[in-house]
Structure formats: structure tokens, C-alpha cells
Short mmCIF file of C-alpha atoms in Angstrom, two decimals:
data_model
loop_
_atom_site.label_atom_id
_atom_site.label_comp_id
_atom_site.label_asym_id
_atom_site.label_seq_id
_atom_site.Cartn_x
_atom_site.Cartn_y
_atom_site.Cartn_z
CA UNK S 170 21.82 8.96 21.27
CA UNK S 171 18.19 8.40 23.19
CA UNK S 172 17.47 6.19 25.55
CA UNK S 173 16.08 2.80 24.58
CA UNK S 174 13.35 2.81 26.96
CA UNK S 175 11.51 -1.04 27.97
CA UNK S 176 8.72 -0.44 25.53
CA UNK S 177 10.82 0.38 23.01
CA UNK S 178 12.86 -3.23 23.99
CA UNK S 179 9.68 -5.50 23.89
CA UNK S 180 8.85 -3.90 20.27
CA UNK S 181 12.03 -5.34 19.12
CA UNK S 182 11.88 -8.25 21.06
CA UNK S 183 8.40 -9.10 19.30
CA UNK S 184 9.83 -8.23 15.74
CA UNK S 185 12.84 -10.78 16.52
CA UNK S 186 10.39 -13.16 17.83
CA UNK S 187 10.21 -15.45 14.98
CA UNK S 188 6.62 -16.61 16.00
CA UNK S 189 5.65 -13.68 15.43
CA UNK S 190 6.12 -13.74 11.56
CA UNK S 191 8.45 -10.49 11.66
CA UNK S 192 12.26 -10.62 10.58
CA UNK S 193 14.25 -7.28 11.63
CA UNK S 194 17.38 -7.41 10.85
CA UNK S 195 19.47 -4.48 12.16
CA UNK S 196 17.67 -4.46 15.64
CA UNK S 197 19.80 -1.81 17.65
CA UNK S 198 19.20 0.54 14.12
CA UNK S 199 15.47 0.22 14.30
CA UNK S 200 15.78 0.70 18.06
CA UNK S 201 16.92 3.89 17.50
CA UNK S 202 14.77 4.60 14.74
CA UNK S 203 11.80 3.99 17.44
CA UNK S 204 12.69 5.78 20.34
CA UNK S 205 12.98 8.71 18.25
CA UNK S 206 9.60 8.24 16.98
CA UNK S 207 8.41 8.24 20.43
CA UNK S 208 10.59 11.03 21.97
CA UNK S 209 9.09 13.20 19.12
CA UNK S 210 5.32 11.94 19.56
CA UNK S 211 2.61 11.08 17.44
CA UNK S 212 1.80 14.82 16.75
CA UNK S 213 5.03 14.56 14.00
CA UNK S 214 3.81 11.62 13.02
CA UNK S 215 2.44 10.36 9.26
CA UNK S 216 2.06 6.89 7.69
CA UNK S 217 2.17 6.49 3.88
CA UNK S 218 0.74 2.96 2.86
CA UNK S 219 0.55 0.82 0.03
CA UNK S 220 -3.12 -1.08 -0.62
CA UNK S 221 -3.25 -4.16 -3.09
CA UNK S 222 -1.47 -7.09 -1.01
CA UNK S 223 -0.96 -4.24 1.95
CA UNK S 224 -4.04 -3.49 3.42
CA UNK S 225 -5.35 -6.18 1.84
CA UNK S 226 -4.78 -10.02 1.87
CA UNK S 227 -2.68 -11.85 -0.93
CA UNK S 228 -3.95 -15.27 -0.04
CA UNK S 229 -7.59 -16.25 0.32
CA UNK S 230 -7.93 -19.86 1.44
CA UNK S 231 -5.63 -20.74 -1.16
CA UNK S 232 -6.24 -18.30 -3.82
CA UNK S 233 -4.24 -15.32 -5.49
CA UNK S 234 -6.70 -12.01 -3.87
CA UNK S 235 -8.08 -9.59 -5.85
CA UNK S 236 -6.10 -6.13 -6.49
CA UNK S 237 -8.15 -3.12 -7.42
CA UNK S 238 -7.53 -4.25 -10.69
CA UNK S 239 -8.77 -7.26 -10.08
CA UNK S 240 -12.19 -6.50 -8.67
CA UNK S 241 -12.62 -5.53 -12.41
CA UNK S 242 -11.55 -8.31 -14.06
CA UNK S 243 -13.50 -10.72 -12.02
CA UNK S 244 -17.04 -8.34 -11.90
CA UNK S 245 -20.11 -10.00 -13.12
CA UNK S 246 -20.90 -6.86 -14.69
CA UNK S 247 -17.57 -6.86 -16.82
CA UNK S 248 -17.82 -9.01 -20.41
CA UNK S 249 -15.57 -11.90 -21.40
CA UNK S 250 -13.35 -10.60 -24.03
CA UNK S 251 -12.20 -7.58 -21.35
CA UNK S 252 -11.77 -9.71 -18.54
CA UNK S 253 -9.55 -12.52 -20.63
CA UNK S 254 -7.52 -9.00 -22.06
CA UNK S 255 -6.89 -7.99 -18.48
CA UNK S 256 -5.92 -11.45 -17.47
CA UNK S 257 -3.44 -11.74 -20.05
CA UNK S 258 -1.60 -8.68 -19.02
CA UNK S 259 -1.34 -9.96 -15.57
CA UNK S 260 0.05 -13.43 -16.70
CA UNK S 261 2.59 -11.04 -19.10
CA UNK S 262 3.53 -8.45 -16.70
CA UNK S 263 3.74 -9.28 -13.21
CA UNK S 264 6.57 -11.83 -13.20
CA UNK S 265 8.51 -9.57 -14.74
CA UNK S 266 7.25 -7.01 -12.00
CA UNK S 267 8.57 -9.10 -9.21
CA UNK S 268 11.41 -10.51 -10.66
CA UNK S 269 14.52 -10.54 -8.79
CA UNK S 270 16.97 -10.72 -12.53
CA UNK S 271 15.56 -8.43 -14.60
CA UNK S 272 17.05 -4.41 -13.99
CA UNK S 273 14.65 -1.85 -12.62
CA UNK S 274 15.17 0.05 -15.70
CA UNK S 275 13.41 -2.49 -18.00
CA UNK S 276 10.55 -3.29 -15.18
CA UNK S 277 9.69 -0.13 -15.69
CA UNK S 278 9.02 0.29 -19.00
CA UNK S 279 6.80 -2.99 -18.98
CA UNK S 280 4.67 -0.74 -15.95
CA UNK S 281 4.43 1.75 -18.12
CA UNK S 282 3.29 -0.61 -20.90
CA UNK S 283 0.92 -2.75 -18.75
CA UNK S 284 -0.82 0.16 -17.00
CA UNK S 285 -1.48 1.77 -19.91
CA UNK S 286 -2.62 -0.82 -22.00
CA UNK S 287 -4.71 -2.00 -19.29
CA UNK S 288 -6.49 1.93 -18.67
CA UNK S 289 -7.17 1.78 -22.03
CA UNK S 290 -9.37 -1.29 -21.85
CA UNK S 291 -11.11 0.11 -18.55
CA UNK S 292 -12.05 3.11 -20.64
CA UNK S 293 -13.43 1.31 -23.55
CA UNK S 294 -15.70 -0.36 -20.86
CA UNK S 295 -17.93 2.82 -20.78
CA UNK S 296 -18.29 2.78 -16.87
CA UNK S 297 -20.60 4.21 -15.12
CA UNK S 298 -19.84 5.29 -11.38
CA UNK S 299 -22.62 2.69 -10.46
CA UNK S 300 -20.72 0.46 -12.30
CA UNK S 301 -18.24 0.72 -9.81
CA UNK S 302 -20.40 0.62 -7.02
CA UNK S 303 -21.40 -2.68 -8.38
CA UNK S 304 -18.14 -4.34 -9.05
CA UNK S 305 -16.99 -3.82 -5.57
CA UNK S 306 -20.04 -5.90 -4.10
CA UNK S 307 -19.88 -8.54 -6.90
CA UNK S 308 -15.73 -8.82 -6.31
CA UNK S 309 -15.13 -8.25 -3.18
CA UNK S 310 -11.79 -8.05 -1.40
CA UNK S 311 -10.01 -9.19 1.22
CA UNK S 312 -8.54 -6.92 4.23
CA UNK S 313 -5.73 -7.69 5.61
CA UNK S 314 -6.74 -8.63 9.78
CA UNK S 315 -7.24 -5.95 11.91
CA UNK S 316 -7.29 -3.34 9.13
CA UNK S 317 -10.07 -1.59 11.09
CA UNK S 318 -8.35 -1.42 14.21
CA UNK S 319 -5.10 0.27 12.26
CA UNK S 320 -7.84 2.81 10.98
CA UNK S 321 -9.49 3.73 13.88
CA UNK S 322 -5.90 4.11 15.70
CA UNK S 323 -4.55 6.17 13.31
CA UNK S 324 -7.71 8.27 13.24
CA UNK S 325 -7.90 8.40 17.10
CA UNK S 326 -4.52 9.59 16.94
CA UNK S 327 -4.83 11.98 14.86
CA UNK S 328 -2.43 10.46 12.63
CA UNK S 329 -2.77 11.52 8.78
CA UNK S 330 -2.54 8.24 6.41
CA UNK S 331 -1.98 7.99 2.92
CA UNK S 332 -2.92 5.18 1.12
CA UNK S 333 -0.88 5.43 -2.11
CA UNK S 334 -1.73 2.50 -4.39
CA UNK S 335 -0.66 1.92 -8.28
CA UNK S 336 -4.26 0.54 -8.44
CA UNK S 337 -7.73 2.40 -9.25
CA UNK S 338 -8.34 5.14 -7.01
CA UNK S 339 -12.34 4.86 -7.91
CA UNK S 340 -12.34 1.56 -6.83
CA UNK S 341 -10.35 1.94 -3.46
CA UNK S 342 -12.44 4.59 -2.78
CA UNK S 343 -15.61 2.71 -3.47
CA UNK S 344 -14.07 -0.29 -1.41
CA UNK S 345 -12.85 1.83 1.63
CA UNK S 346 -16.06 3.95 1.30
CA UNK S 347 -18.04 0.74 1.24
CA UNK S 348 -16.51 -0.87 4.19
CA UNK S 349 -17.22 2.07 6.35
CA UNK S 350 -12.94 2.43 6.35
CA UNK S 351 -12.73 5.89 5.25
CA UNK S 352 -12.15 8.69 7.83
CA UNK S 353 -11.11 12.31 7.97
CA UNK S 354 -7.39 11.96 8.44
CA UNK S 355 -7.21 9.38 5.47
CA UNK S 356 -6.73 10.26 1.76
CA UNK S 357 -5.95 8.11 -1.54
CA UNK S 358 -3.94 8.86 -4.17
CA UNK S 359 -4.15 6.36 -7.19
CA UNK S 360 -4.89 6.58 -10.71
CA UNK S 361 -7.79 8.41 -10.70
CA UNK S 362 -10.44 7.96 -13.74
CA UNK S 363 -12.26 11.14 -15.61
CA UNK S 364 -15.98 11.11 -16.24
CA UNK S 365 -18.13 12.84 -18.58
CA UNK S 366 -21.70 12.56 -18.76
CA UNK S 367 -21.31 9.92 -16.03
CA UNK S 368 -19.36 7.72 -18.07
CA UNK S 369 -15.26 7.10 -17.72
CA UNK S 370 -13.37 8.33 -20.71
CA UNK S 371 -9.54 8.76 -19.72
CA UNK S 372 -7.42 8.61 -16.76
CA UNK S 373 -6.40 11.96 -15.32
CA UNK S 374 -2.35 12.14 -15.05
CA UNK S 375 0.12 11.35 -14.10
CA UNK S 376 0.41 7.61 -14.13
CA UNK S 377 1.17 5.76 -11.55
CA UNK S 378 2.58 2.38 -11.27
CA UNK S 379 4.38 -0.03 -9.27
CA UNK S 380 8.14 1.81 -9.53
CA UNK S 381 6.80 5.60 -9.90
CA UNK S 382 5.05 6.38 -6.48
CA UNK S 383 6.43 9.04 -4.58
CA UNK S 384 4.85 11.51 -2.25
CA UNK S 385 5.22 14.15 -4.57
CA UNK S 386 2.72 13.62 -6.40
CA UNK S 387 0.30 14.86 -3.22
CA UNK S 388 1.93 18.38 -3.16
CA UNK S 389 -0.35 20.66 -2.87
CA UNK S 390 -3.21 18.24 -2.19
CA UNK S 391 -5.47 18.15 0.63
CA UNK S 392 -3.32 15.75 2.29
CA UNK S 393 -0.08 17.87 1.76
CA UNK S 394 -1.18 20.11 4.02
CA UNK S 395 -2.78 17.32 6.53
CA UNK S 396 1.31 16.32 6.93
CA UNK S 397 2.22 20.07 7.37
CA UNK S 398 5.39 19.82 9.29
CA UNK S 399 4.86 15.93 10.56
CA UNK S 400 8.81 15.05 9.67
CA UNK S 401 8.24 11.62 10.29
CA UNK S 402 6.97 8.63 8.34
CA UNK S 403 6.22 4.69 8.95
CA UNK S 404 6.09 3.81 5.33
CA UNK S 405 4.47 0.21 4.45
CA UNK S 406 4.48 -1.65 1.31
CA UNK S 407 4.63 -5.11 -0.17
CA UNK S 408 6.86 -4.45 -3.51
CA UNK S 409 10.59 -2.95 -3.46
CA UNK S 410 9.34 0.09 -5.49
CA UNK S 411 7.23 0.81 -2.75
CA UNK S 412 10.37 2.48 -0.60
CA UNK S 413 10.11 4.91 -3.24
CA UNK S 414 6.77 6.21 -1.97
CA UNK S 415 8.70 8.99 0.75
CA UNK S 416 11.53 9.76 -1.37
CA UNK S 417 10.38 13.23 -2.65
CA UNK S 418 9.68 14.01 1.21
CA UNK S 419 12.27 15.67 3.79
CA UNK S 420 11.91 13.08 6.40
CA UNK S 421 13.76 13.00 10.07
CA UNK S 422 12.90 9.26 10.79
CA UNK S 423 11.13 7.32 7.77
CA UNK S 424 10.28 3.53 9.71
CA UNK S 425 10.19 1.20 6.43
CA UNK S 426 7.50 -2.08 7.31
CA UNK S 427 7.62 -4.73 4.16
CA UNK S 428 4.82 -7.07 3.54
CA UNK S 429 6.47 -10.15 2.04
CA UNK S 430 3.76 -12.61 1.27
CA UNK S 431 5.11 -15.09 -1.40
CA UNK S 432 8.57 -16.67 -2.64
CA UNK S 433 10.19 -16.03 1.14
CA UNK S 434 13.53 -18.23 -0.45
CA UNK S 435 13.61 -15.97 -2.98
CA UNK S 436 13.26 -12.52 -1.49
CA UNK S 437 13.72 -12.88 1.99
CA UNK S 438 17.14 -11.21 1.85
CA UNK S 439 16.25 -8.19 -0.52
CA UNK S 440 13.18 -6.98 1.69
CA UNK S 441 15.20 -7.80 5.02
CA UNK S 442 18.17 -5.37 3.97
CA UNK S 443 15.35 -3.02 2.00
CA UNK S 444 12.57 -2.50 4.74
CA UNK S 445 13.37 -2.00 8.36
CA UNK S 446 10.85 -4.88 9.72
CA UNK S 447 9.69 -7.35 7.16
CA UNK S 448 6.07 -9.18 8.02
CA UNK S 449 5.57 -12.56 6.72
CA UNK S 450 3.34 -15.09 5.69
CA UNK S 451 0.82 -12.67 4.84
CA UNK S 452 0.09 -12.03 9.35
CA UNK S 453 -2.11 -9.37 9.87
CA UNK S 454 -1.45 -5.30 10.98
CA UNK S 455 -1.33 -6.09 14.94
CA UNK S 456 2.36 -5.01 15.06
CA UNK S 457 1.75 -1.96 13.37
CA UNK S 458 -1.13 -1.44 15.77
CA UNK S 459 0.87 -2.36 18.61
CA UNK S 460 4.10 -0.01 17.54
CA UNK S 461 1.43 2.86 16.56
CA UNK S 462 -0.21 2.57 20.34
CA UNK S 463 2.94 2.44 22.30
CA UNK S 464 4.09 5.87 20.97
CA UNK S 465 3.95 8.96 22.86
#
């Protein structure tokens, strides 16, 4: 077994800091998990993140933020009768998605039937790309703090990230792009829209939703061969089905980092046995930033 060395001790000792918003439950496990990380360096190094509630906020001084999704259905540029149909598929869909009694088996099945029912909608909008352009600056969101900083250390680093998101991947890439977020050692995979003529008509497969996302759906991509033979992974989500995200990957260390940022009495004890450090109370990426900088 490695050595735990003293940087490796005050990153747990922060993550068991309550203060801190961080709950890690199996401390001399992710220990280990670290200094391995950092006896292996960086340069073996990838991070595969979720976006909706991830990299972005789920509160907004009070207030549900916008998904991808939801930068659609709350555009000035999007009519009543498809925003109120997009709406209702939310209020339908997502307690069953984070529902704690009903089996993954059925969840699934209502992804499947919410995503698709909702693409279909999207499609009948007739978007334009400028469309887009223009729903992101009439419906903004909001990044989670000190996004930009976990950006620019990742790129510095040389760190390849993958933003895998059950969301729009036009949209992300409008919002990243729009931000100034985007950089060379970042790509998205989402569900990706087809245009003809300039106009969206269909959704280019496969599907993706909340409980299907796994890295092999990149192989052969651009950022398949980014990762080369990087056998290590911090993986970060804010849903359970977002552990599935590496599972198609041969991994040596995968470091799990769960974003729980409602119902804490609910689902504090499913995402502290799931993920290997759980943040809470929707705090912002500075021990992610702090973990990423104190690696070799």
C-alpha cells in the first residue's frame, strides 16, 4: 500500500470537515484512492463530468435553475403551447427520476419515454442554429462557483474533460461556447440535434438519458483518443445513474464526487455509500480545484 503523504491527509481532513459541505464516508478508502492518483500523476489522469445541476447551479436565489432543457422551455423565442408541453413532462417525469421507491428498471423506461417525447417537440419547433444562439442569452444559466477556475486547471494541466450530459449538446455547446468555457482538452457528448437546410429535424442516435450514459458511447471519438491510455478517472455527477458514466471504461482508480443538492434526509445515505465524496448544499467546485492542484 502507498504512503499517505500530508497533502493527501489535509484533502481528507477538508472532506470530513463538515463546514466544508463535503461528507466522505470511507476516509482511509479514498485515502488510498488519492495517493494513487498522485503517485501516478496528472499525465494518467481524465475527468468525466455531468452538466445540468453539476457544472451548473440547482438553486438560484430560491429558484429551481435551468437545465439545458430548460433554457428552451423558458426562451422568449419559444411559443406557449411548447413551453407548457415541456413543462408538463418535467412535472410527470422527474419525481419519478429521483425517486428513491420506484426500481431502476421502470425509471428507465419513463427516460426513455420523457426524452423522447420531449425531442420530438424540440423538432417540431423548426430551430434554427440562431435560434439557439438566442435562447442561451434570453435563458441564461447558472454555473456552479468557480467553474472557470476548474476549466482553466484542467486545461493547464493538460487534463482531458468530458462533459457528458443527458441534456442538449447544441445548447451546452452554445452555453460553454458563449461563456468563453470551451477549451482544447474539453469535449461534450449529449444528444446531439441534426440539421438540414439550417433547420433541426431529428436527433442523431443514440439516446441518451439520465440512466444510459456511459463512456462508450465516445469510442472512437475525438475524445477517445484525447484519454489514450489515461487509466484514471475523477467522475462527477449529481444523479445515481451518473456512476454509470465510466462503466464501459477499464479504469485503475475511478474517484466518484456526488453533487447532492436537494432532499439531504432523503438521500444522504444512498450518495454517501454511492460516490466517494458527496458535496452539499449545492457549494461550489473549490474542492475539486483544490484535489486537482495538489496532484503530481
Amino acid at each position: 500500500m502507498l504512503a499517505i503523504s500530508d497533502k493527501i491527509k489535509q484533502l481528507i481532513e477538508l472532506a470530513a470537515d463538515a463546514k466544508n459541505n463535503l461528507i466522505i464516508s470511507n476516509p482511509s478508502k479514498i485515502a488510498e484512492k488519492l495517493a494513487q492518483l498522485d503517485a501516478d500523476g496528472v499525465s494518467a489522469l481524465h475527468v468525466i463530468t455531468d452538466f445540468d445541476m453539476t457544472l451548473t447551479r440547482y438553486w438560484t436565489n430560491g429558484v429551481r435553475s435551468r437545465s439545458s432543457h430548460g433554457v428552451l422551455e423558458h426562451a422568449s423565442n419559444v411559443d406557449d403551447k411548447c413551453k407548457t408541453a415541456l413543462t408538463d413532462l418535467y412535472k410527470k417525469y422527474y419525481p419519478i427520476e429521483i425517486s428513491h421507491t420506484i426500481p431502476f428498471e421502470e425509471k428507465v423506461e419513463a427516460m426513455k419515454t420523457w426524452w423522447t417525447t420531449a425531442h420530438s417537440i424540440i423538432v417540431g419547433m423548426g430551430l434554427t442554429r440562431q435560434d439557439i444562439k438566442d435562447m442561451v442569452q434570453s435563458s441564461p444559466v447558472a454555473f456552479r462557483p468557480k467553474l472557470k477556475e476548474f476549466v482553466d486547471l484542467c486545461h493547464a494541466r493538460n487534463i482531458p474533460v468530458l462533459i457528458f450530459s443527458a441534456g442538449l449538446a447544441d445548447v451546452l455547446q452554445e452555453i460553454m461556447n458563449s461563456a468563453q468555457l470551451m477549451r482544447d482538452n474539453m469535449d461534450i457528448v449529449s444528444n446531439k440535434m441534426r440539421f438540414k437546410d439550417d433547420v433541426a429535424i431529428a436527433f442523431e442516435d443514440p439516446l441518451i438519458h439520465t440512466f444510459n450514459k456511459n463512456e462508450a458511447t465516445v469510442s472512437g471519438t475525438d475524445h477517445h483518443t484525447k484519454i489514450g491510455d489515461r487509466h484514471n478517472v475523477i467522475l462527477m455527477g449529481d444523479s445515481l445513474g451518473d456512476l454509470r458514466m465510466a462503466d464501459k471504461v477499464h479504469t485503475h482508480v475511478k474517484l466518484t464526487i456526488g453533487f447532492l443538492n436537494h432532499d439531504q434526509d432523503l438521500f444522504l445515505d444512498q450518495y454517501a455509500k454511492a460516490f466517494d465524496i458527496v458535496v452539499l448544499n449545492d457549494s461550489s467546485l473549490e474542492y475539486v480545484i483544490q484535489l486537482i492542484t495538489n496532484l503530481s
